[in-house]
GROMACS .gro file of C-alpha atoms in nm:
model
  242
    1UNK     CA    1 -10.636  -7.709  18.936
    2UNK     CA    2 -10.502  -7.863  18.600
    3UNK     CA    3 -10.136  -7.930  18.621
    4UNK     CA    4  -9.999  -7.796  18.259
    5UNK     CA    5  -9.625  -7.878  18.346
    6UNK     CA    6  -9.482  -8.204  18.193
    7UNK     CA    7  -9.116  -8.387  18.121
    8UNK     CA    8  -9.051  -8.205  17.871
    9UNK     CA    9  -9.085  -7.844  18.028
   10UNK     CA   10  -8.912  -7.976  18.312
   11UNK     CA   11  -8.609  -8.029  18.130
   12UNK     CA   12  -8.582  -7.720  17.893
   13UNK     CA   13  -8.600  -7.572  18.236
   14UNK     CA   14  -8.279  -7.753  18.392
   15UNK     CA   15  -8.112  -7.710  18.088
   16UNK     CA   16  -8.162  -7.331  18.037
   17UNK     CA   17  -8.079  -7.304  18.403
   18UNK     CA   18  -7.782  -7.518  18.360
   19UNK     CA   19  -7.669  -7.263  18.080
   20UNK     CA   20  -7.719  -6.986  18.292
   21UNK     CA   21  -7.488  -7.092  18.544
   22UNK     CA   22  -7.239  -7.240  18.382
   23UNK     CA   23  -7.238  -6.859  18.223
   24UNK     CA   24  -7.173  -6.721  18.529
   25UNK     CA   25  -6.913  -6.977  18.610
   26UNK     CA   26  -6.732  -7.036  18.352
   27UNK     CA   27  -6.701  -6.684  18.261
   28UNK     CA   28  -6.607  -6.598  18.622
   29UNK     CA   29  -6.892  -6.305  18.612
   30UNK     CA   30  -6.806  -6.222  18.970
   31UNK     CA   31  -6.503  -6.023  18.886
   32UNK     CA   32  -6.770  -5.804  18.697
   33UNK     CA   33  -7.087  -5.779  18.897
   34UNK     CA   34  -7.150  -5.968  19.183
   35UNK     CA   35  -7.530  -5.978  19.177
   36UNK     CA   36  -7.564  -6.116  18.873
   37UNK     CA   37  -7.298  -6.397  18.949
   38UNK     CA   38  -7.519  -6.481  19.264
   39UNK     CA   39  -7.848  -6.471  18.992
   40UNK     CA   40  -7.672  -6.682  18.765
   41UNK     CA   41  -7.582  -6.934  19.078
   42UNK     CA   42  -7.938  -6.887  19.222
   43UNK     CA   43  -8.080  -6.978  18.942
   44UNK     CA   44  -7.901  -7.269  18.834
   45UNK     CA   45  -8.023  -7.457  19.206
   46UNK     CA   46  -8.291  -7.538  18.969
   47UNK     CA   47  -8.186  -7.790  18.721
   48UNK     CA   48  -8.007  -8.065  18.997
   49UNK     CA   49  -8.351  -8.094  19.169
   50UNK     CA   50  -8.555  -8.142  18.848
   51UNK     CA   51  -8.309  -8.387  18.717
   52UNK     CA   52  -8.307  -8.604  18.986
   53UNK     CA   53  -8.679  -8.596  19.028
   54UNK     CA   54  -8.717  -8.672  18.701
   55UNK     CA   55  -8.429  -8.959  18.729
   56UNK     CA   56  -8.662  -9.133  19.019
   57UNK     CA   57  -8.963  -9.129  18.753
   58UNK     CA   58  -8.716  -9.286  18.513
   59UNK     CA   59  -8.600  -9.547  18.743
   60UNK     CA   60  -8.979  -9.629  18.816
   61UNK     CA   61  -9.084  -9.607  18.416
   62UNK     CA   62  -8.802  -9.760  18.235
   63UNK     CA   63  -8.836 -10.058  18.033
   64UNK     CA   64  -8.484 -10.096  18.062
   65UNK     CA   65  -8.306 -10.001  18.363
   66UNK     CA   66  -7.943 -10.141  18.240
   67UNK     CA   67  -7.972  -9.911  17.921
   68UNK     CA   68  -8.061  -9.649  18.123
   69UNK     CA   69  -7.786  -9.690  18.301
   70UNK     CA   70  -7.547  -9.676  18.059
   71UNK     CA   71  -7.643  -9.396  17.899
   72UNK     CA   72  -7.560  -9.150  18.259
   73UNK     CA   73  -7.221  -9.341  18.210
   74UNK     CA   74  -7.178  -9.292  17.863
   75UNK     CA   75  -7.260  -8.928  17.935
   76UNK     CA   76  -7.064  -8.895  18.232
   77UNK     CA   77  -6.718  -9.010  18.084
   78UNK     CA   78  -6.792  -8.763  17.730
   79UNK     CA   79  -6.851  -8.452  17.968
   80UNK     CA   80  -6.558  -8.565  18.229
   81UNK     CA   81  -6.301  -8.335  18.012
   82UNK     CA   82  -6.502  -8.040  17.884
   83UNK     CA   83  -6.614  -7.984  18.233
   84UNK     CA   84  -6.269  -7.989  18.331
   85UNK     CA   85  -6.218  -7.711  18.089
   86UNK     CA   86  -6.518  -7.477  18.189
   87UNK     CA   87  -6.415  -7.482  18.547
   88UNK     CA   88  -6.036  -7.539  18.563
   89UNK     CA   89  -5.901  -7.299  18.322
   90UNK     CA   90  -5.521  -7.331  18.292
   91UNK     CA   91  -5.500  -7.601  18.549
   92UNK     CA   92  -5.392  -7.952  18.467
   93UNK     CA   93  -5.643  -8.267  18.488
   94UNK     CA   94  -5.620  -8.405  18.798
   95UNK     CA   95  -5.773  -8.810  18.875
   96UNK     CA   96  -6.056  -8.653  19.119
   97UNK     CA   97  -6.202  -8.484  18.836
   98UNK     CA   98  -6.309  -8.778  18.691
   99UNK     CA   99  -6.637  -8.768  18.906
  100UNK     CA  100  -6.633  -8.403  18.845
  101UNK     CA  101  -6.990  -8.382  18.672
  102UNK     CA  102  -7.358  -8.448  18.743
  103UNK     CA  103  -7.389  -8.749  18.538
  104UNK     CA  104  -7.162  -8.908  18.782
  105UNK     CA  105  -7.379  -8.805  19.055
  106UNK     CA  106  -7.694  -8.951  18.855
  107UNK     CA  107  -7.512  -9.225  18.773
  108UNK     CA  108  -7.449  -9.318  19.122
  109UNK     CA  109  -7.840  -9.261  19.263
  110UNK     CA  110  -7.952  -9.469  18.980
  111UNK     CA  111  -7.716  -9.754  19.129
  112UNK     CA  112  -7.844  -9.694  19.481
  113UNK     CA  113  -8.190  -9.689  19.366
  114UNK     CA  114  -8.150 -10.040  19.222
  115UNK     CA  115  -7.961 -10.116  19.525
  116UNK     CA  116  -8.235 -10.022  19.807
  117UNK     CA  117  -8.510 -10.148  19.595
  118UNK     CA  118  -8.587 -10.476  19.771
  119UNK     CA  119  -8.437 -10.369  20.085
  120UNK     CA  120  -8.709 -10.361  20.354
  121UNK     CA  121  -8.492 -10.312  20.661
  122UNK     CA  122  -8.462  -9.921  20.724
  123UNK     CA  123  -8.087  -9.917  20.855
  124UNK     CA  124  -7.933 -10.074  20.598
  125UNK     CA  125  -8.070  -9.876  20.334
  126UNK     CA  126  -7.964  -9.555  20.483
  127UNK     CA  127  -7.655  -9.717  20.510
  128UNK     CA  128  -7.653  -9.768  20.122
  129UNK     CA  129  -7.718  -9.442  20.061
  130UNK     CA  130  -7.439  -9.280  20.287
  131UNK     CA  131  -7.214  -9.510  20.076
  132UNK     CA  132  -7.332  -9.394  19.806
  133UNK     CA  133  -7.341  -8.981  19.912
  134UNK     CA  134  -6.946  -9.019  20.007
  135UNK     CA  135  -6.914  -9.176  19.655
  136UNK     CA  136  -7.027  -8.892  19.499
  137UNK     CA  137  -6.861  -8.629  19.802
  138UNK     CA  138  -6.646  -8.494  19.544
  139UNK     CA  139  -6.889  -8.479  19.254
  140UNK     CA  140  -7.110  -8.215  19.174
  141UNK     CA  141  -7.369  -8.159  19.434
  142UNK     CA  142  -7.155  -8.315  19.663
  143UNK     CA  143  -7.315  -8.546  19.914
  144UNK     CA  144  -7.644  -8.381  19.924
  145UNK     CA  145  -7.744  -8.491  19.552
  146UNK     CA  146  -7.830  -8.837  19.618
  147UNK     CA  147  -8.001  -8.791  19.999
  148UNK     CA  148  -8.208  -8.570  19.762
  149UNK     CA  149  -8.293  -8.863  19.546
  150UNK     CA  150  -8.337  -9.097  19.799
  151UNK     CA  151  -8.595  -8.857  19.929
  152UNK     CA  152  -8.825  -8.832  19.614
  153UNK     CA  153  -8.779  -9.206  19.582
  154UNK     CA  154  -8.851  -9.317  19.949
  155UNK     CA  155  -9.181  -9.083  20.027
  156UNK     CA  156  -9.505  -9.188  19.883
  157UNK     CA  157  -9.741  -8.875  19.925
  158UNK     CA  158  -9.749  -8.692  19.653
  159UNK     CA  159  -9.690  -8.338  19.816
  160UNK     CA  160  -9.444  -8.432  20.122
  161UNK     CA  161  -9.233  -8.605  19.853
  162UNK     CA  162  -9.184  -8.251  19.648
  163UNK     CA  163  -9.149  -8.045  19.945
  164UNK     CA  164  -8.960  -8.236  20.211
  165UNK     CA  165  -8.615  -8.320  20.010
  166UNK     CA  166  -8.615  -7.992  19.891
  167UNK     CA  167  -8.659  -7.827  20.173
  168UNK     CA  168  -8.354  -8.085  20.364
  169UNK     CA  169  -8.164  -8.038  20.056
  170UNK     CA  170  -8.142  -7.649  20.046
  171UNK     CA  171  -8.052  -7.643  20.451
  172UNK     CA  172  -7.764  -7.904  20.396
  173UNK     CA  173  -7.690  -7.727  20.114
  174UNK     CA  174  -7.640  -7.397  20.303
  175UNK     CA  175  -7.462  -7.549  20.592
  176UNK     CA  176  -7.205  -7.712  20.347
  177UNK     CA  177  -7.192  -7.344  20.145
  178UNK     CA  178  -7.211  -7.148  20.532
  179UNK     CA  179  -6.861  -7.322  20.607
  180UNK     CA  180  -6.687  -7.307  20.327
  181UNK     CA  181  -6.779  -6.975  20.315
  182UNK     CA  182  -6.607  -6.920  20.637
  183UNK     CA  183  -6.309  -7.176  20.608
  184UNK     CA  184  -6.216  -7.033  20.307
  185UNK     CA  185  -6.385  -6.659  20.260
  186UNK     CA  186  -6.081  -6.614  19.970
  187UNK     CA  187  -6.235  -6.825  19.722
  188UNK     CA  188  -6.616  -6.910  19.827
  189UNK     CA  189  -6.785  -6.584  19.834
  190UNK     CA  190  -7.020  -6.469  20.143
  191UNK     CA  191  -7.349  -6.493  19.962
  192UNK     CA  192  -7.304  -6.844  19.787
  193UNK     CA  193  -7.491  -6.987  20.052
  194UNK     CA  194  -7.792  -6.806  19.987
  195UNK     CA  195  -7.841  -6.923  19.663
  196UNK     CA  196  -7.908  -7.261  19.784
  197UNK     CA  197  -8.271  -7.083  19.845
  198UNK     CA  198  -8.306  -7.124  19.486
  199UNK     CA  199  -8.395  -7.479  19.522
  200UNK     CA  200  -8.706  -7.318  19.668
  201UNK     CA  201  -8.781  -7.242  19.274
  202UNK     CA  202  -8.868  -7.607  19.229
  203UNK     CA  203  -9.139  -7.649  19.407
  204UNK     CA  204  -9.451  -7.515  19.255
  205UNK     CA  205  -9.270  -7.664  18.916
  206UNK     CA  206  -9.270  -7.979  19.035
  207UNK     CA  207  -9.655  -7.969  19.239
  208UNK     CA  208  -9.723  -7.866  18.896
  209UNK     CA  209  -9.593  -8.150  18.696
  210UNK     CA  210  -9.864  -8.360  18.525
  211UNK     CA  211  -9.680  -8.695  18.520
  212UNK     CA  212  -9.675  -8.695  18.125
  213UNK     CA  213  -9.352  -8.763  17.879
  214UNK     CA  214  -9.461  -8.407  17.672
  215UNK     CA  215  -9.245  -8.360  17.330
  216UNK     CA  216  -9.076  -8.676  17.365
  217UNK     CA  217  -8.874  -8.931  17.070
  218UNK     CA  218  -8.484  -9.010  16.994
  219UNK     CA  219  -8.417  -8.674  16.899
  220UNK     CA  220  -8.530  -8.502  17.195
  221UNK     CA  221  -8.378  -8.746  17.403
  222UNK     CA  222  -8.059  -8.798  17.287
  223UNK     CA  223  -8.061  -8.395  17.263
  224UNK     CA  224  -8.098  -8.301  17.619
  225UNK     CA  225  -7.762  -8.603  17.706
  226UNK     CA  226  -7.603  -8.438  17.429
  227UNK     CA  227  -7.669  -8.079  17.546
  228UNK     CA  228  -7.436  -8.103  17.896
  229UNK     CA  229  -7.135  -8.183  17.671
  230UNK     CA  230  -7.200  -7.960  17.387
  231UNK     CA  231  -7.250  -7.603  17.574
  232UNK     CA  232  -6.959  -7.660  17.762
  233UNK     CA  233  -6.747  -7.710  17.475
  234UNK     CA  234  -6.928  -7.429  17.336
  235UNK     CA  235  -6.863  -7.217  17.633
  236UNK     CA  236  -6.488  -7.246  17.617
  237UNK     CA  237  -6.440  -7.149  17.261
  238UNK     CA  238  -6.666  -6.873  17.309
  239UNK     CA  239  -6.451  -6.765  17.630
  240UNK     CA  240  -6.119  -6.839  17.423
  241UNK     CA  241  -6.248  -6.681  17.132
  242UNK     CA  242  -6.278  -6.336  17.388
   0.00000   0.00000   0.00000
């Protein structure tokens, strides 16, 4: 079967499921209807998995790995504040925020990629990625984000390497959703962790990805850094505005 699915698709796809969650978070939909809030959080599982599958195939393609890597940091510090206002309203900036967003997260697997890449001996690159999952412990996706790039790095068949972190991904997920769930059942609500099945979503996207850049020059790409930023900021006027 022809695989019709390139880069490009992928990423409108993370980004207009990025949108819809932030919605839902940023606009704190549960105090109106819980089932969509659980949608809108279902439905953003999808855009973490893409991007990081898509940062592997980056870290494999580039031509430049150091510019690469500048640009997640670039992008990480610009979104650092605006996040802060989407999803601390009225609170004041605290120093742990400063890893708040995903382009910290990709930031960091794109320095443990680099890291493990000439490592042969097993232990000690699972050791570098553990460093690196604590790193990011407090960023979003947690610890989880980078065991789930280390997975679509590591395996080689084409299948097992789609399936198997995203299957690992959405039960660690669910564990670390299950107990905060029931540490703290005040302010994580009972069905967050079954969103984490929405990873589940990126599967046949992802068996169905041709390999090919799609719609692709400085335009586009600079577009979908710029996006992460931009709707945030958007999203808080918008919720100020109401």
């Amino acid at each position: 079967m022809e695989r019709k699915i390139n880069a490009f698709h992928l990423k409108i796809i993370a980004i207009v499921a990025m949108l819809i969650n932030h919605i839902g978070q940023g606009f704190s939909i549960y105090e109106y209807n819980h089932f969509l809030f659980f949608s809108t959080e279902f439905i953003g599982k999808l855009t973490f998995p893409i991007m990081a599958y898509l940062l592997v195939e980056g870290f494999y393609y580039t031509k430049n790995l150091k510019k690469y890597m500048l640009r997640m940091a670039l992008f990480w510090v610009i979104s650092i504040y605006p996040f802060h206002l989407l999803h601390a309203q009225g609170t004041p900036f605290e120093p742990i925020e400063l890893v708040n967003n995903i382009f910290f997260t990709l930031l960091m697997g794109l320095l443990m990629l680099r890291a493990i890449k000439k490592i042969t001996n097993k232990g000690i690159r699972i050791f570098i990625v553990i460093v690196f999952s604590l790193l990011t412990a407090m960023s979003d996706w947690s610890v989880v984000g980078i065991f789930m790039i280390y997975g679509f790095y590591i395996i080689k068949d084409p299948k097992r390497k789609i399936i198997s972190p995203c299957f690992h991904t959405t039960f660690f997920l669910f564990l670390i959703m299950l107990m905060g769930a029931v540490g703290a059942p005040d302010n994580v609500m009972w069905y967050m962790p079954i969103t984490a099945l929405g990873i589940f979503l990126v599967i046949p996207l992802l068996l169905n990805y041709n390999g090919e850049r799609g719609l692709n020059n400085n335009f586009i790409k600079w577009g979908f850094y710029l996006f992460y930023p931009l709707h945030t900021i958007v999203l808080v006027l918008i919720r100020n505005l109401i």
